[in-house]
mmCIF file of C-alpha atoms and ligand atoms in Angstrom:
data_model
loop_
_atom_site.group_PDB
_atom_site.id
_atom_site.type_symbol
_atom_site.label_atom_id
_atom_site.label_comp_id
_atom_site.label_asym_id
_atom_site.label_seq_id
_atom_site.Cartn_x
_atom_site.Cartn_y
_atom_site.Cartn_z
ATOM 1 C CA MET S 1 0.000 0.000 0.000
ATOM 2 C CA SER S 2 1.459 3.366 -0.926
ATOM 3 C CA ASP S 3 2.079 5.982 1.741
ATOM 4 C CA LEU S 4 -0.663 8.122 0.256
ATOM 5 C CA THR S 5 -3.202 5.362 0.748
ATOM 6 C CA SER S 6 -1.845 4.543 4.202
ATOM 7 C CA CYS S 7 -2.417 8.146 5.170
ATOM 8 C CA VAL S 8 -6.050 7.857 4.195
ATOM 9 C CA LEU S 9 -6.911 4.348 5.454
ATOM 10 C CA THR S 10 -6.764 4.175 9.232
ATOM 11 C CA PRO S 11 -5.805 0.819 10.798
ATOM 12 C CA LYS S 12 -8.361 -0.654 13.144
ATOM 13 C CA VAL S 13 -7.029 -1.429 16.621
ATOM 14 C CA SER S 14 -8.798 -3.592 19.146
ATOM 15 C CA SER S 15 -10.870 -1.859 21.831
ATOM 16 C CA LYS S 16 -11.288 -5.160 23.692
ATOM 17 C CA GLY S 17 -10.584 -4.695 27.396
ATOM 18 C CA PHE S 18 -10.896 -0.905 27.159
ATOM 19 C CA ASP S 19 -14.119 -0.281 28.986
ATOM 20 C CA PRO S 20 -14.175 3.338 30.171
ATOM 21 C CA LEU S 21 -17.027 4.766 32.225
ATOM 22 C CA GLY S 22 -17.512 7.728 29.920
ATOM 23 C CA VAL S 23 -19.287 7.427 26.588
ATOM 24 C CA ALA S 24 -17.169 7.456 23.434
ATOM 25 C CA VAL S 25 -17.663 10.277 20.938
ATOM 26 C CA HIS S 26 -18.523 8.626 17.642
ATOM 27 C CA ARG S 27 -18.165 11.200 14.906
ATOM 28 C CA GLY S 28 -19.358 10.274 11.472
ATOM 29 C CA SER S 29 -21.323 11.304 8.438
ATOM 30 C CA THR S 30 -20.614 8.257 6.235
ATOM 31 C CA ILE S 31 -21.253 4.805 7.663
ATOM 32 C CA ALA S 32 -19.397 2.028 5.806
ATOM 33 C CA PHE S 33 -21.444 -0.990 4.707
ATOM 34 C CA GLU S 34 -20.024 -4.483 4.468
ATOM 35 C CA ASP S 35 -21.327 -5.028 0.921
ATOM 36 C CA ALA S 36 -23.576 -3.557 -1.747
ATOM 37 C CA ALA S 37 -26.567 -5.591 -0.603
ATOM 38 C CA ALA S 38 -26.256 -4.215 2.932
ATOM 39 C CA TYR S 39 -26.138 -0.692 1.515
ATOM 40 C CA ALA S 40 -29.199 -1.324 -0.622
ATOM 41 C CA ALA S 41 -31.073 -2.666 2.401
ATOM 42 C CA ARG S 42 -29.987 0.131 4.768
ATOM 43 C CA GLY S 43 -33.585 1.363 5.004
ATOM 44 C CA ASP S 44 -34.495 -1.880 6.766
ATOM 45 C CA ARG S 45 -32.120 -1.319 9.671
ATOM 46 C CA GLY S 46 -34.872 0.137 11.819
ATOM 47 C CA ASP S 47 -34.802 2.744 14.564
ATOM 48 C CA SER S 48 -31.818 1.234 16.371
ATOM 49 C CA GLY S 49 -29.722 0.683 13.214
ATOM 50 C CA TYR S 50 -27.278 3.122 11.634
ATOM 51 C CA SER S 51 -27.386 4.359 8.063
ATOM 52 C CA TYR S 52 -26.025 7.917 8.053
ATOM 53 C CA GLY S 53 -24.502 10.166 10.699
ATOM 54 C CA LEU S 54 -27.354 12.656 10.602
ATOM 55 C CA TYR S 55 -29.800 9.992 11.760
ATOM 56 C CA GLY S 56 -27.880 9.005 14.856
ATOM 57 C CA THR S 57 -24.566 7.753 16.214
ATOM 58 C CA PRO S 58 -23.903 5.483 19.217
ATOM 59 C CA THR S 59 -23.189 8.655 21.240
ATOM 60 C CA THR S 60 -26.452 10.433 20.417
ATOM 61 C CA ARG S 61 -28.424 7.189 20.800
ATOM 62 C CA THR S 62 -26.944 6.757 24.290
ATOM 63 C CA LEU S 63 -28.259 10.159 25.352
ATOM 64 C CA GLU S 64 -31.620 9.395 23.762
ATOM 65 C CA ALA S 65 -31.762 6.099 25.689
ATOM 66 C CA LYS S 66 -31.118 7.924 28.961
ATOM 67 C CA LEU S 67 -33.914 10.365 28.143
ATOM 68 C CA ASN S 68 -36.294 7.512 27.264
ATOM 69 C CA LEU S 69 -35.683 6.042 30.683
ATOM 70 C CA LEU S 70 -36.101 9.251 32.685
ATOM 71 C CA GLU S 71 -39.056 10.616 30.701
ATOM 72 C CA GLY S 72 -40.811 7.256 30.452
ATOM 73 C CA ALA S 73 -40.822 7.780 26.674
ATOM 74 C CA SER S 74 -41.191 5.382 23.780
ATOM 75 C CA ARG S 75 -38.634 7.427 21.825
ATOM 76 C CA SER S 76 -36.538 10.578 22.231
ATOM 77 C CA PHE S 77 -34.830 12.814 19.676
ATOM 78 C CA LEU S 78 -31.941 15.239 20.028
ATOM 79 C CA LEU S 79 -31.957 18.667 18.423
ATOM 80 C CA PRO S 80 -29.390 21.441 18.221
ATOM 81 C CA SER S 81 -31.167 23.630 20.817
ATOM 82 C CA GLY S 82 -34.125 23.672 23.162
ATOM 83 C CA GLN S 83 -36.052 25.962 20.856
ATOM 84 C CA ALA S 84 -35.356 23.673 17.881
ATOM 85 C CA ALA S 85 -36.934 20.904 19.973
ATOM 86 C CA ASN S 86 -40.014 23.048 20.610
ATOM 87 C CA ALA S 87 -40.352 23.883 16.906
ATOM 88 C CA LEU S 88 -39.901 20.271 15.741
ATOM 89 C CA ALA S 89 -42.318 19.009 18.372
ATOM 90 C CA VAL S 90 -45.204 20.897 16.755
ATOM 91 C CA LEU S 91 -44.319 21.308 13.050
ATOM 92 C CA PRO S 92 -44.866 17.653 12.029
ATOM 93 C CA PHE S 93 -48.437 17.756 13.331
ATOM 94 C CA LEU S 94 -49.722 21.021 11.844
ATOM 95 C CA SER S 95 -51.075 21.913 8.403
ATOM 96 C CA GLY S 96 -52.906 24.906 6.979
ATOM 97 C CA GLY S 97 -56.383 25.146 8.499
ATOM 98 C CA ASP S 98 -55.331 23.536 11.797
ATOM 99 C CA HIS S 99 -55.444 25.315 15.149
ATOM 100 C CA ILE S 100 -52.912 25.369 17.979
ATOM 101 C CA LEU S 101 -53.461 26.615 21.519
ATOM 102 C CA LEU S 102 -50.473 27.823 23.517
ATOM 103 C CA ALA S 103 -50.241 28.753 27.175
ATOM 104 C CA ASP S 104 -49.888 32.526 27.448
ATOM 105 C CA THR S 105 -46.696 32.041 29.467
ATOM 106 C CA VAL S 106 -44.714 29.907 27.009
ATOM 107 C CA TYR S 107 -41.048 30.545 26.248
ATOM 108 C CA PRO S 108 -41.180 33.714 24.110
ATOM 109 C CA PRO S 109 -39.499 32.244 20.977
ATOM 110 C CA MET S 110 -42.308 29.641 20.929
ATOM 111 C CA ARG S 111 -44.841 32.494 20.893
ATOM 112 C CA ASP S 112 -42.861 34.048 18.001
ATOM 113 C CA LEU S 113 -42.762 30.768 16.079
ATOM 114 C CA ALA S 114 -46.527 30.456 16.427
ATOM 115 C CA GLN S 115 -47.336 34.053 15.538
ATOM 116 C CA ASN S 116 -44.962 34.222 12.586
ATOM 117 C CA ASP S 117 -44.178 30.862 11.014
ATOM 118 C CA LEU S 118 -47.283 28.906 11.979
ATOM 119 C CA VAL S 119 -49.578 31.777 11.002
ATOM 120 C CA ARG S 120 -47.733 32.047 7.664
ATOM 121 C CA MET S 121 -48.392 28.307 7.128
ATOM 122 C CA GLY S 122 -52.107 28.996 7.585
ATOM 123 C CA VAL S 123 -52.345 27.599 11.114
ATOM 124 C CA ALA S 124 -54.706 29.460 13.461
ATOM 125 C CA VAL S 125 -52.925 30.425 16.687
ATOM 126 C CA ASP S 126 -54.526 31.197 20.005
ATOM 127 C CA PHE S 127 -53.245 31.665 23.560
ATOM 128 C CA PHE S 128 -54.931 30.647 26.818
ATOM 129 C CA ASP S 129 -54.615 31.446 30.512
ATOM 130 C CA PRO S 130 -52.563 28.552 31.946
ATOM 131 C CA THR S 131 -54.309 28.864 35.326
ATOM 132 C CA ASP S 132 -57.856 28.740 33.926
ATOM 133 C CA LEU S 133 -59.040 25.402 32.503
ATOM 134 C CA ASP S 134 -62.392 26.936 31.501
ATOM 135 C CA ASP S 135 -60.525 29.454 29.385
ATOM 136 C CA LEU S 136 -58.606 26.597 27.751
ATOM 137 C CA LYS S 137 -61.815 24.603 27.165
ATOM 138 C CA SER S 138 -63.644 27.569 25.671
ATOM 139 C CA ARG S 139 -60.870 28.101 23.111
ATOM 140 C CA MET S 140 -60.833 24.503 21.825
ATOM 141 C CA ARG S 141 -62.044 24.086 18.222
ATOM 142 C CA PRO S 142 -62.662 20.982 16.117
ATOM 143 C CA GLN S 143 -59.453 21.946 14.242
ATOM 144 C CA THR S 144 -57.320 22.123 17.412
ATOM 145 C CA ARG S 145 -54.385 19.728 16.898
ATOM 146 C CA ILE S 146 -52.064 20.700 19.753
ATOM 147 C CA ILE S 147 -52.253 22.268 23.187
ATOM 148 C CA TRP S 148 -48.763 23.543 24.027
ATOM 149 C CA CYS S 149 -47.891 24.102 27.693
ATOM 150 C CA GLU S 150 -45.024 25.079 29.871
ATOM 151 C CA SER S 151 -45.272 24.562 33.617
ATOM 152 C CA PRO S 152 -44.178 26.592 35.450
ATOM 153 C CA GLY S 153 -44.626 29.347 32.864
ATOM 154 C CA SER S 154 -41.581 31.207 31.575
ATOM 155 C CA THR S 155 -40.548 33.981 34.019
ATOM 156 C CA THR S 156 -43.906 34.216 35.837
ATOM 157 C CA MET S 157 -43.995 30.590 37.047
ATOM 158 C CA GLU S 158 -47.689 29.712 36.756
ATOM 159 C CA ILE S 159 -48.323 26.012 37.397
ATOM 160 C CA MET S 160 -50.688 24.217 35.017
ATOM 161 C CA ASP S 161 -52.951 21.283 35.712
ATOM 162 C CA ILE S 162 -51.295 19.031 33.138
ATOM 163 C CA PRO S 163 -53.489 15.936 33.681
ATOM 164 C CA ALA S 164 -56.615 18.083 33.203
ATOM 165 C CA ALA S 165 -55.164 19.734 30.089
ATOM 166 C CA ALA S 166 -54.331 16.267 28.725
ATOM 167 C CA GLU S 167 -57.943 15.211 29.208
ATOM 168 C CA ILE S 168 -59.204 18.305 27.390
ATOM 169 C CA ALA S 169 -56.758 17.704 24.533
ATOM 170 C CA HIS S 170 -57.551 14.015 24.152
ATOM 171 C CA ALA S 171 -61.322 14.492 24.360
ATOM 172 C CA ASN S 172 -60.909 16.658 21.249
ATOM 173 C CA GLY S 173 -58.426 14.429 19.435
ATOM 174 C CA ALA S 174 -55.587 16.896 20.051
ATOM 175 C CA LEU S 175 -52.069 16.307 21.364
ATOM 176 C CA LEU S 176 -50.683 17.786 24.578
ATOM 177 C CA GLY S 177 -47.101 19.072 24.427
ATOM 178 C CA VAL S 178 -45.125 20.274 27.452
ATOM 179 C CA ASP S 179 -41.881 22.243 27.557
ATOM 180 C CA ASN S 180 -40.352 20.744 30.706
ATOM 181 C CA THR S 181 -37.129 22.748 30.851
ATOM 182 C CA TRP S 182 -37.587 24.280 34.323
ATOM 183 C CA ALA S 183 -38.390 20.991 36.037
ATOM 184 C CA THR S 184 -36.112 18.663 34.022
ATOM 185 C CA PRO S 185 -37.102 14.982 33.772
ATOM 186 C CA LEU S 186 -36.061 14.582 37.420
ATOM 187 C CA ASN S 187 -38.726 16.919 38.819
ATOM 188 C CA LEU S 188 -41.661 16.423 36.451
ATOM 189 C CA LYS S 189 -42.642 13.541 34.175
ATOM 190 C CA PRO S 190 -45.209 15.058 31.806
ATOM 191 C CA LEU S 191 -45.666 11.852 29.776
ATOM 192 C CA SER S 192 -46.811 10.015 32.901
ATOM 193 C CA LEU S 193 -49.305 12.863 33.531
ATOM 194 C CA GLY S 194 -50.914 12.390 30.120
ATOM 195 C CA ALA S 195 -48.785 14.545 27.808
ATOM 196 C CA ASP S 196 -47.962 13.150 24.365
ATOM 197 C CA LEU S 197 -44.866 15.244 23.644
ATOM 198 C CA VAL S 198 -42.295 16.661 26.043
ATOM 199 C CA THR S 199 -39.365 18.919 25.225
ATOM 200 C CA GLU S 200 -36.310 19.818 27.270
ATOM 201 C CA ALA S 201 -33.739 22.537 26.722
ATOM 202 C CA LEU S 202 -30.847 20.249 27.718
ATOM 203 C CA THR S 203 -28.765 23.433 27.380
ATOM 204 C CA LYS S 204 -29.910 24.411 30.859
ATOM 205 C CA TYR S 205 -29.771 22.083 33.877
ATOM 206 C CA VAL S 206 -29.057 18.795 32.135
ATOM 207 C CA ALA S 207 -25.870 19.913 30.353
ATOM 208 C CA GLY S 208 -25.368 22.182 33.319
ATOM 209 C CA HIS S 209 -22.168 24.065 32.442
ATOM 210 C CA SER S 210 -23.285 26.846 30.045
ATOM 211 C CA ASP S 211 -21.038 25.489 27.288
ATOM 212 C CA VAL S 212 -23.351 23.574 24.976
ATOM 213 C CA LEU S 213 -26.747 23.972 23.304
ATOM 214 C CA MET S 214 -29.054 20.996 22.865
ATOM 215 C CA GLY S 215 -32.725 20.117 23.041
ATOM 216 C CA SER S 216 -34.779 16.954 23.173
ATOM 217 C CA ILE S 217 -38.229 15.781 22.204
ATOM 218 C CA SER S 218 -39.611 12.682 23.927
ATOM 219 C CA VAL S 219 -42.854 11.087 22.846
ATOM 220 C CA SER S 220 -45.297 8.646 24.339
ATOM 221 C CA ARG S 221 -46.116 6.724 21.147
ATOM 222 C CA THR S 222 -44.245 5.280 18.186
ATOM 223 C CA ASP S 223 -46.618 6.837 15.621
ATOM 224 C CA LEU S 224 -45.711 10.294 16.944
ATOM 225 C CA ALA S 225 -42.021 9.351 16.843
ATOM 226 C CA ALA S 226 -42.300 8.351 13.182
ATOM 227 C CA ARG S 227 -43.757 11.746 12.247
ATOM 228 C CA ILE S 228 -41.020 13.650 14.108
ATOM 229 C CA LYS S 229 -38.243 11.462 12.723
ATOM 230 C CA ALA S 230 -39.481 11.971 9.148
ATOM 231 C CA THR S 231 -39.751 15.761 9.491
ATOM 232 C CA MET S 232 -36.325 16.013 11.151
ATOM 233 C CA GLY S 233 -34.800 13.959 8.320
ATOM 234 C CA ARG S 234 -36.437 16.097 5.630
ATOM 235 C CA MET S 235 -35.272 19.278 7.337
ATOM 236 C CA GLY S 236 -31.784 17.839 7.834
ATOM 237 C CA ILE S 237 -31.718 18.344 11.578
ATOM 238 C CA GLY S 238 -29.521 16.255 13.834
ATOM 239 C CA ALA S 239 -27.294 16.741 16.878
ATOM 240 C CA SER S 240 -23.514 16.715 17.169
ATOM 241 C CA PRO S 241 -21.989 13.689 18.942
ATOM 242 C CA ASP S 242 -19.453 15.989 20.645
ATOM 243 C CA ASP S 243 -22.280 18.041 22.091
ATOM 244 C CA ALA S 244 -24.193 14.891 23.071
ATOM 245 C CA ALA S 245 -21.103 13.670 24.959
ATOM 246 C CA LEU S 246 -20.976 16.962 26.887
ATOM 247 C CA VAL S 247 -24.653 16.621 27.766
ATOM 248 C CA LEU S 248 -24.113 13.001 28.870
ATOM 249 C CA ARG S 249 -21.272 14.158 31.101
ATOM 250 C CA GLY S 250 -23.440 16.893 32.644
ATOM 251 C CA PHE S 251 -26.303 14.441 33.106
ATOM 252 C CA GLU S 252 -24.260 12.360 35.580
ATOM 253 C CA THR S 253 -24.289 15.185 38.150
ATOM 254 C CA LEU S 254 -27.776 16.570 37.375
ATOM 255 C CA GLY S 255 -29.321 15.047 40.495
ATOM 256 C CA VAL S 256 -26.927 16.596 43.008
ATOM 257 C CA ARG S 257 -26.681 19.943 41.208
ATOM 258 C CA LEU S 258 -30.441 20.255 40.996
ATOM 259 C CA ARG S 259 -31.041 19.332 44.637
ATOM 260 C CA HIS S 260 -28.424 21.842 45.770
ATOM 261 C CA SER S 261 -29.852 24.669 43.632
ATOM 262 C CA GLU S 262 -33.374 23.833 44.815
ATOM 263 C CA ALA S 263 -32.362 23.971 48.480
ATOM 264 C CA VAL S 264 -30.485 27.279 48.185
ATOM 265 C CA ALA S 265 -33.148 28.863 45.953
ATOM 266 C CA THR S 266 -35.860 27.852 48.425
ATOM 267 C CA ARG S 267 -34.002 29.484 51.319
ATOM 268 C CA PHE S 268 -33.362 32.633 49.271
ATOM 269 C CA ALA S 269 -36.982 32.770 48.063
ATOM 270 C CA GLU S 270 -38.281 32.467 51.638
ATOM 271 C CA ARG S 271 -36.003 35.242 52.893
ATOM 272 C CA LEU S 272 -36.729 37.558 49.950
ATOM 273 C CA ALA S 273 -40.499 37.108 50.272
ATOM 274 C CA ASP S 274 -40.658 39.533 53.230
ATOM 275 C CA HIS S 275 -38.303 42.137 51.811
ATOM 276 C CA PRO S 276 -39.908 45.618 51.599
ATOM 277 C CA LEU S 277 -38.389 46.328 48.158
ATOM 278 C CA ILE S 278 -39.863 43.142 46.682
ATOM 279 C CA ARG S 279 -43.482 42.764 45.705
ATOM 280 C CA ARG S 280 -43.678 39.041 44.996
ATOM 281 C CA VAL S 281 -41.378 36.057 44.804
ATOM 282 C CA LEU S 282 -42.620 33.797 42.012
ATOM 283 C CA PHE S 283 -41.509 30.293 42.931
ATOM 284 C CA PRO S 284 -43.968 27.381 43.012
ATOM 285 C CA ALA S 285 -42.106 25.657 45.859
ATOM 286 C CA LEU S 286 -43.174 28.456 48.239
ATOM 287 C CA PRO S 287 -46.324 27.361 50.086
ATOM 288 C CA SER S 288 -47.752 30.875 49.578
ATOM 289 C CA SER S 289 -47.460 30.683 45.770
ATOM 290 C CA PRO S 290 -50.728 30.319 43.802
ATOM 291 C CA GLY S 291 -49.790 27.061 42.057
ATOM 292 C CA HIS S 292 -48.349 25.371 45.126
ATOM 293 C CA ALA S 293 -51.073 22.717 45.567
ATOM 294 C CA LEU S 294 -50.668 21.496 41.959
ATOM 295 C CA PHE S 295 -46.907 21.723 42.346
ATOM 296 C CA LYS S 296 -47.037 19.448 45.415
ATOM 297 C CA ARG S 297 -49.311 17.017 43.605
ATOM 298 C CA ASP S 298 -47.376 16.678 40.337
ATOM 299 C CA PHE S 299 -43.745 17.717 40.831
ATOM 300 C CA LEU S 300 -40.982 15.749 42.541
ATOM 301 C CA GLY S 301 -39.027 18.891 43.401
ATOM 302 C CA ALA S 302 -38.121 22.382 42.271
ATOM 303 C CA SER S 303 -35.174 23.782 40.391
ATOM 304 C CA GLY S 304 -33.127 26.822 41.384
ATOM 305 C CA VAL S 305 -34.833 29.372 39.105
ATOM 306 C CA PHE S 306 -37.294 31.902 40.518
ATOM 307 C CA THR S 307 -38.471 35.427 39.739
ATOM 308 C CA LEU S 308 -38.870 38.637 41.722
ATOM 309 C CA THR S 309 -41.394 41.382 40.985
ATOM 310 C CA PHE S 310 -41.161 44.886 42.429
ATOM 311 C CA PRO S 311 -43.460 47.725 43.510
ATOM 312 C CA GLU S 312 -44.039 50.567 40.978
ATOM 313 C CA THR S 313 -41.644 52.908 42.775
ATOM 314 C CA VAL S 314 -38.849 50.340 42.849
ATOM 315 C CA ALA S 315 -39.061 48.688 39.410
ATOM 316 C CA PRO S 316 -37.329 51.471 37.396
ATOM 317 C CA HIS S 317 -34.249 51.147 39.634
ATOM 318 C CA VAL S 318 -33.834 47.384 39.300
ATOM 319 C CA THR S 319 -31.814 47.202 36.078
ATOM 320 C CA PRO S 320 -29.172 49.797 37.073
ATOM 321 C CA ALA S 321 -28.866 48.277 40.575
ATOM 322 C CA LEU S 322 -27.820 44.938 38.996
ATOM 323 C CA ASP S 323 -24.407 46.488 38.351
ATOM 324 C CA ALA S 324 -23.745 46.200 42.103
ATOM 325 C CA LEU S 325 -23.598 42.399 41.765
ATOM 326 C CA LYS S 326 -20.123 40.884 41.891
ATOM 327 C CA LEU S 327 -20.806 37.142 41.872
ATOM 328 C CA PHE S 328 -24.111 36.784 39.994
ATOM 329 C CA VAL S 329 -23.613 37.056 36.229
ATOM 330 C CA ILE S 330 -26.058 39.113 34.164
ATOM 331 C CA GLY S 331 -27.069 36.973 31.221
ATOM 332 C CA ALA S 332 -29.617 34.833 29.411
ATOM 333 C CA SER S 333 -30.251 31.122 29.956
ATOM 334 C CA TRP S 334 -29.826 29.359 33.326
ATOM 335 C CA GLY S 335 -29.149 26.006 34.935
ATOM 336 C CA GLY S 336 -25.340 26.211 34.826
ATOM 337 C CA THR S 337 -22.832 26.247 37.661
ATOM 338 C CA ARG S 338 -22.756 30.063 37.766
ATOM 339 C CA SER S 339 -25.616 31.985 39.349
ATOM 340 C CA LEU S 340 -27.355 34.323 36.933
ATOM 341 C CA VAL S 341 -29.781 37.228 36.950
ATOM 342 C CA ALA S 342 -31.765 38.528 33.984
ATOM 343 C CA PRO S 343 -34.237 41.414 33.952
ATOM 344 C CA MET S 344 -37.236 40.157 31.959
ATOM 345 C CA PRO S 345 -39.989 42.129 30.231
ATOM 346 C CA VAL S 346 -43.319 40.339 30.718
ATOM 347 C CA ALA S 347 -46.196 42.374 29.238
ATOM 348 C CA ALA S 348 -44.972 42.145 25.624
ATOM 349 C CA ASN S 349 -45.159 38.342 25.877
ATOM 350 C CA ARG S 350 -48.729 38.128 27.182
ATOM 351 C CA SER S 351 -51.958 38.343 25.178
ATOM 352 C CA ALA S 352 -54.559 36.119 26.874
ATOM 353 C CA THR S 353 -53.786 37.289 30.401
ATOM 354 C CA ALA S 354 -53.102 40.739 31.822
ATOM 355 C CA TRP S 355 -49.766 41.517 33.481
ATOM 356 C CA ALA S 356 -50.759 43.932 36.237
ATOM 357 C CA GLU S 357 -47.310 44.472 37.731
ATOM 358 C CA PRO S 358 -44.422 46.742 36.728
ATOM 359 C CA ASP S 359 -42.832 45.407 33.601
ATOM 360 C CA ILE S 360 -39.513 44.364 34.823
ATOM 361 C CA ALA S 361 -39.318 41.031 36.565
ATOM 362 C CA LEU S 362 -35.973 39.716 37.734
ATOM 363 C CA ARG S 363 -35.227 36.082 36.977
ATOM 364 C CA ILE S 364 -32.664 34.496 39.269
ATOM 365 C CA SER S 365 -30.896 31.200 38.664
ATOM 366 C CA VAL S 366 -29.034 29.833 41.668
ATOM 367 C CA GLY S 367 -25.830 28.029 40.739
ATOM 368 C CA LEU S 368 -23.230 26.193 42.772
ATOM 369 C CA GLU S 369 -21.210 28.999 44.409
ATOM 370 C CA ASP S 370 -21.009 29.336 48.198
ATOM 371 C CA GLU S 371 -24.466 30.093 49.576
ATOM 372 C CA ALA S 372 -23.371 32.806 52.031
ATOM 373 C CA GLU S 373 -21.365 34.637 49.369
ATOM 374 C CA LEU S 374 -24.318 34.526 46.995
ATOM 375 C CA TRP S 375 -26.591 35.904 49.693
ATOM 376 C CA ASP S 376 -24.110 38.715 50.388
ATOM 377 C CA ASP S 377 -24.154 39.514 46.678
ATOM 378 C CA LEU S 378 -27.962 39.709 46.659
ATOM 379 C CA GLN S 379 -27.711 42.022 49.653
ATOM 380 C CA ARG S 380 -25.349 44.268 47.664
ATOM 381 C CA PHE S 381 -27.973 44.472 44.913
ATOM 382 C CA LEU S 382 -30.780 45.183 47.410
ATOM 383 C CA ASP S 383 -28.683 47.861 49.150
ATOM 384 C CA ALA S 384 -27.981 49.550 45.806
ATOM 385 C CA LEU S 385 -31.690 49.334 44.990
ATOM 386 C CA ASP S 386 -32.594 50.809 48.370
ATOM 387 C CA GLN S 387 -30.152 53.687 47.925
ATOM 388 C CA SER S 388 -31.418 54.675 44.483
ATOM 389 C CA VAL S 389 -35.076 54.473 45.611
ATOM 390 C CA ALA S 390 -34.234 56.583 48.683
ATOM 391 C CA LYS S 391 -32.430 59.151 46.526
ATOM 392 C CA VAL S 392 -35.548 59.677 44.428
ATOM 393 C CA ARG S 393 -37.697 59.900 47.531
ATOM 394 C CA ALA S 394 -35.371 62.533 49.009
ATOM 395 C CA GLY S 395 -35.818 64.227 45.636
HETATM 396 C C1 PLP Y 1 -34.041 28.287 27.382
HETATM 397 C C2 PLP Y 1 -35.349 27.676 27.095
HETATM 398 C C3 PLP Y 1 -35.610 27.072 25.875
HETATM 399 C C4 PLP Y 1 -34.637 27.116 24.726
HETATM 400 O O1 PLP Y 1 -33.450 26.482 24.942
HETATM 401 P P1 PLP Y 1 -32.203 26.789 23.986
HETATM 402 O O2 PLP Y 1 -31.378 25.581 24.057
HETATM 403 O O3 PLP Y 1 -31.559 28.021 24.548
HETATM 404 O O4 PLP Y 1 -32.769 27.035 22.614
HETATM 405 C C5 PLP Y 1 -36.832 26.466 25.692
HETATM 406 N N1 PLP Y 1 -37.752 26.463 26.661
HETATM 407 C C6 PLP Y 1 -37.538 27.040 27.846
HETATM 408 C C7 PLP Y 1 -38.611 26.988 28.873
HETATM 409 C C8 PLP Y 1 -36.342 27.667 28.114
HETATM 410 O O5 PLP Y 1 -36.161 28.270 29.280
#
C-alpha cells in the first residue's frame, strides 16, 4: 500500500478490554457498509440501526436512551437547541387550516414561532390562561391539533394542571405538548401525567455548564415518533456527537446539582419574600405561591430558578442596581454552575392574560457557588436598589 493510501486508510485497533465509564464520541457522516446488498437494504435497519450520521450515532443514541428512561418515553430525539426541539415538536403535526393553543406564558421564541411561522403556514394560533381550565376549554375548536404548555410558565412561574389539560386535549383528538425545561425529567414527568410530547432545553440544567446547546423531544407513542423522525430527516436536523457527549457528562451530576440549587433557591426565596423592596417572589415551591397545591401534587421537586417582581416605585431602579452584583452574572439562559440574573420584560409576551405588575421582573438562577457569598451579593444588589429608591424619595 502506498504511503498516500496509508495516510487515508486508518488501521483498526482492538478496543477489547478498554471499557471506560464515559461514553465514546462517535463522529461520522458516512457509515461504511459491508457489501452492496447491505447498503441497498440500509432502510431496513430500523430505529436502532445506523445508516447515516445525521440519523444518529452510538453517542447520540446513548443520550436518547437515557432520556427515554427518565421521561418514560417510547422514543426521544436530540436537536441542536431547546427551541429547535419546541419547533420540531409541533411542526410535524400542523397543516394549513389547523389550530394550535399555547399557554400565554410559554417561552417567548415559541410564541414568536406560532405568531410568525405557523400563522404564515395557515395555522390558526390562540393563547390561553394557563391557570384557567375553563378558558382553555372555551378556546378549543374541532381543528385544534395541539395544546402547548409550559409549567411553570416562563418567568412568571404559573403552574398548570397538566393531567386536566391532557384530558381536554384528548377528548378533542388533540395532542398535549409540554416544555419541561424548568423541572427537568427529574422533577416532572409530563408523559406520565398524560402529555404526548415533552421537550427539554438540555442546554440548561441537564448539560449544566453553560457550554453547549441541545434540546430533546420525547414522545409517548411510536406513531408520533415516526412523524417527528421523518420531518427532522427532511429538514436535515440532527445533533452533534461531541455536544451529546458533553450533555451526557453533565447528566451524571444533574441530580446533586439540581437538589443543591433547589435547596439554596428555596431558602433565598423564603427570605426575599418579606423584603420591603420586593413585591412578589414567584416560585412554586413556596407554600404561599398560587400554584403550590398542583406543584405538590405533580412535581418531585423544584429547580433553582425563581423570579422577583417589584413595587411601581422600585421597578425602574432594578436594572441599574444589577451592576452592584459581583458574583451573579447578568445573562440569558440558566441552569449552569454560575448563578445568573436577567431582567425580563413580561407584558410584551402576554396576550390572553393581563400583566398587572411593573414590567420588569428579575429572573434568578441559583448556581453552585457558596451560599453565604451569593446571599451577600444579593444584599449588595438590594442595598444599591434601596439607595437609588431613597435618593428619588429625598428628591
Ligand atoms: C431556554 C429555554 C428554551 C430554549 O433552549 P435553547 O437551548 O436556549 O434554545 C426552551 N424552553 C424554555 C422553557 C427555556 O427556558
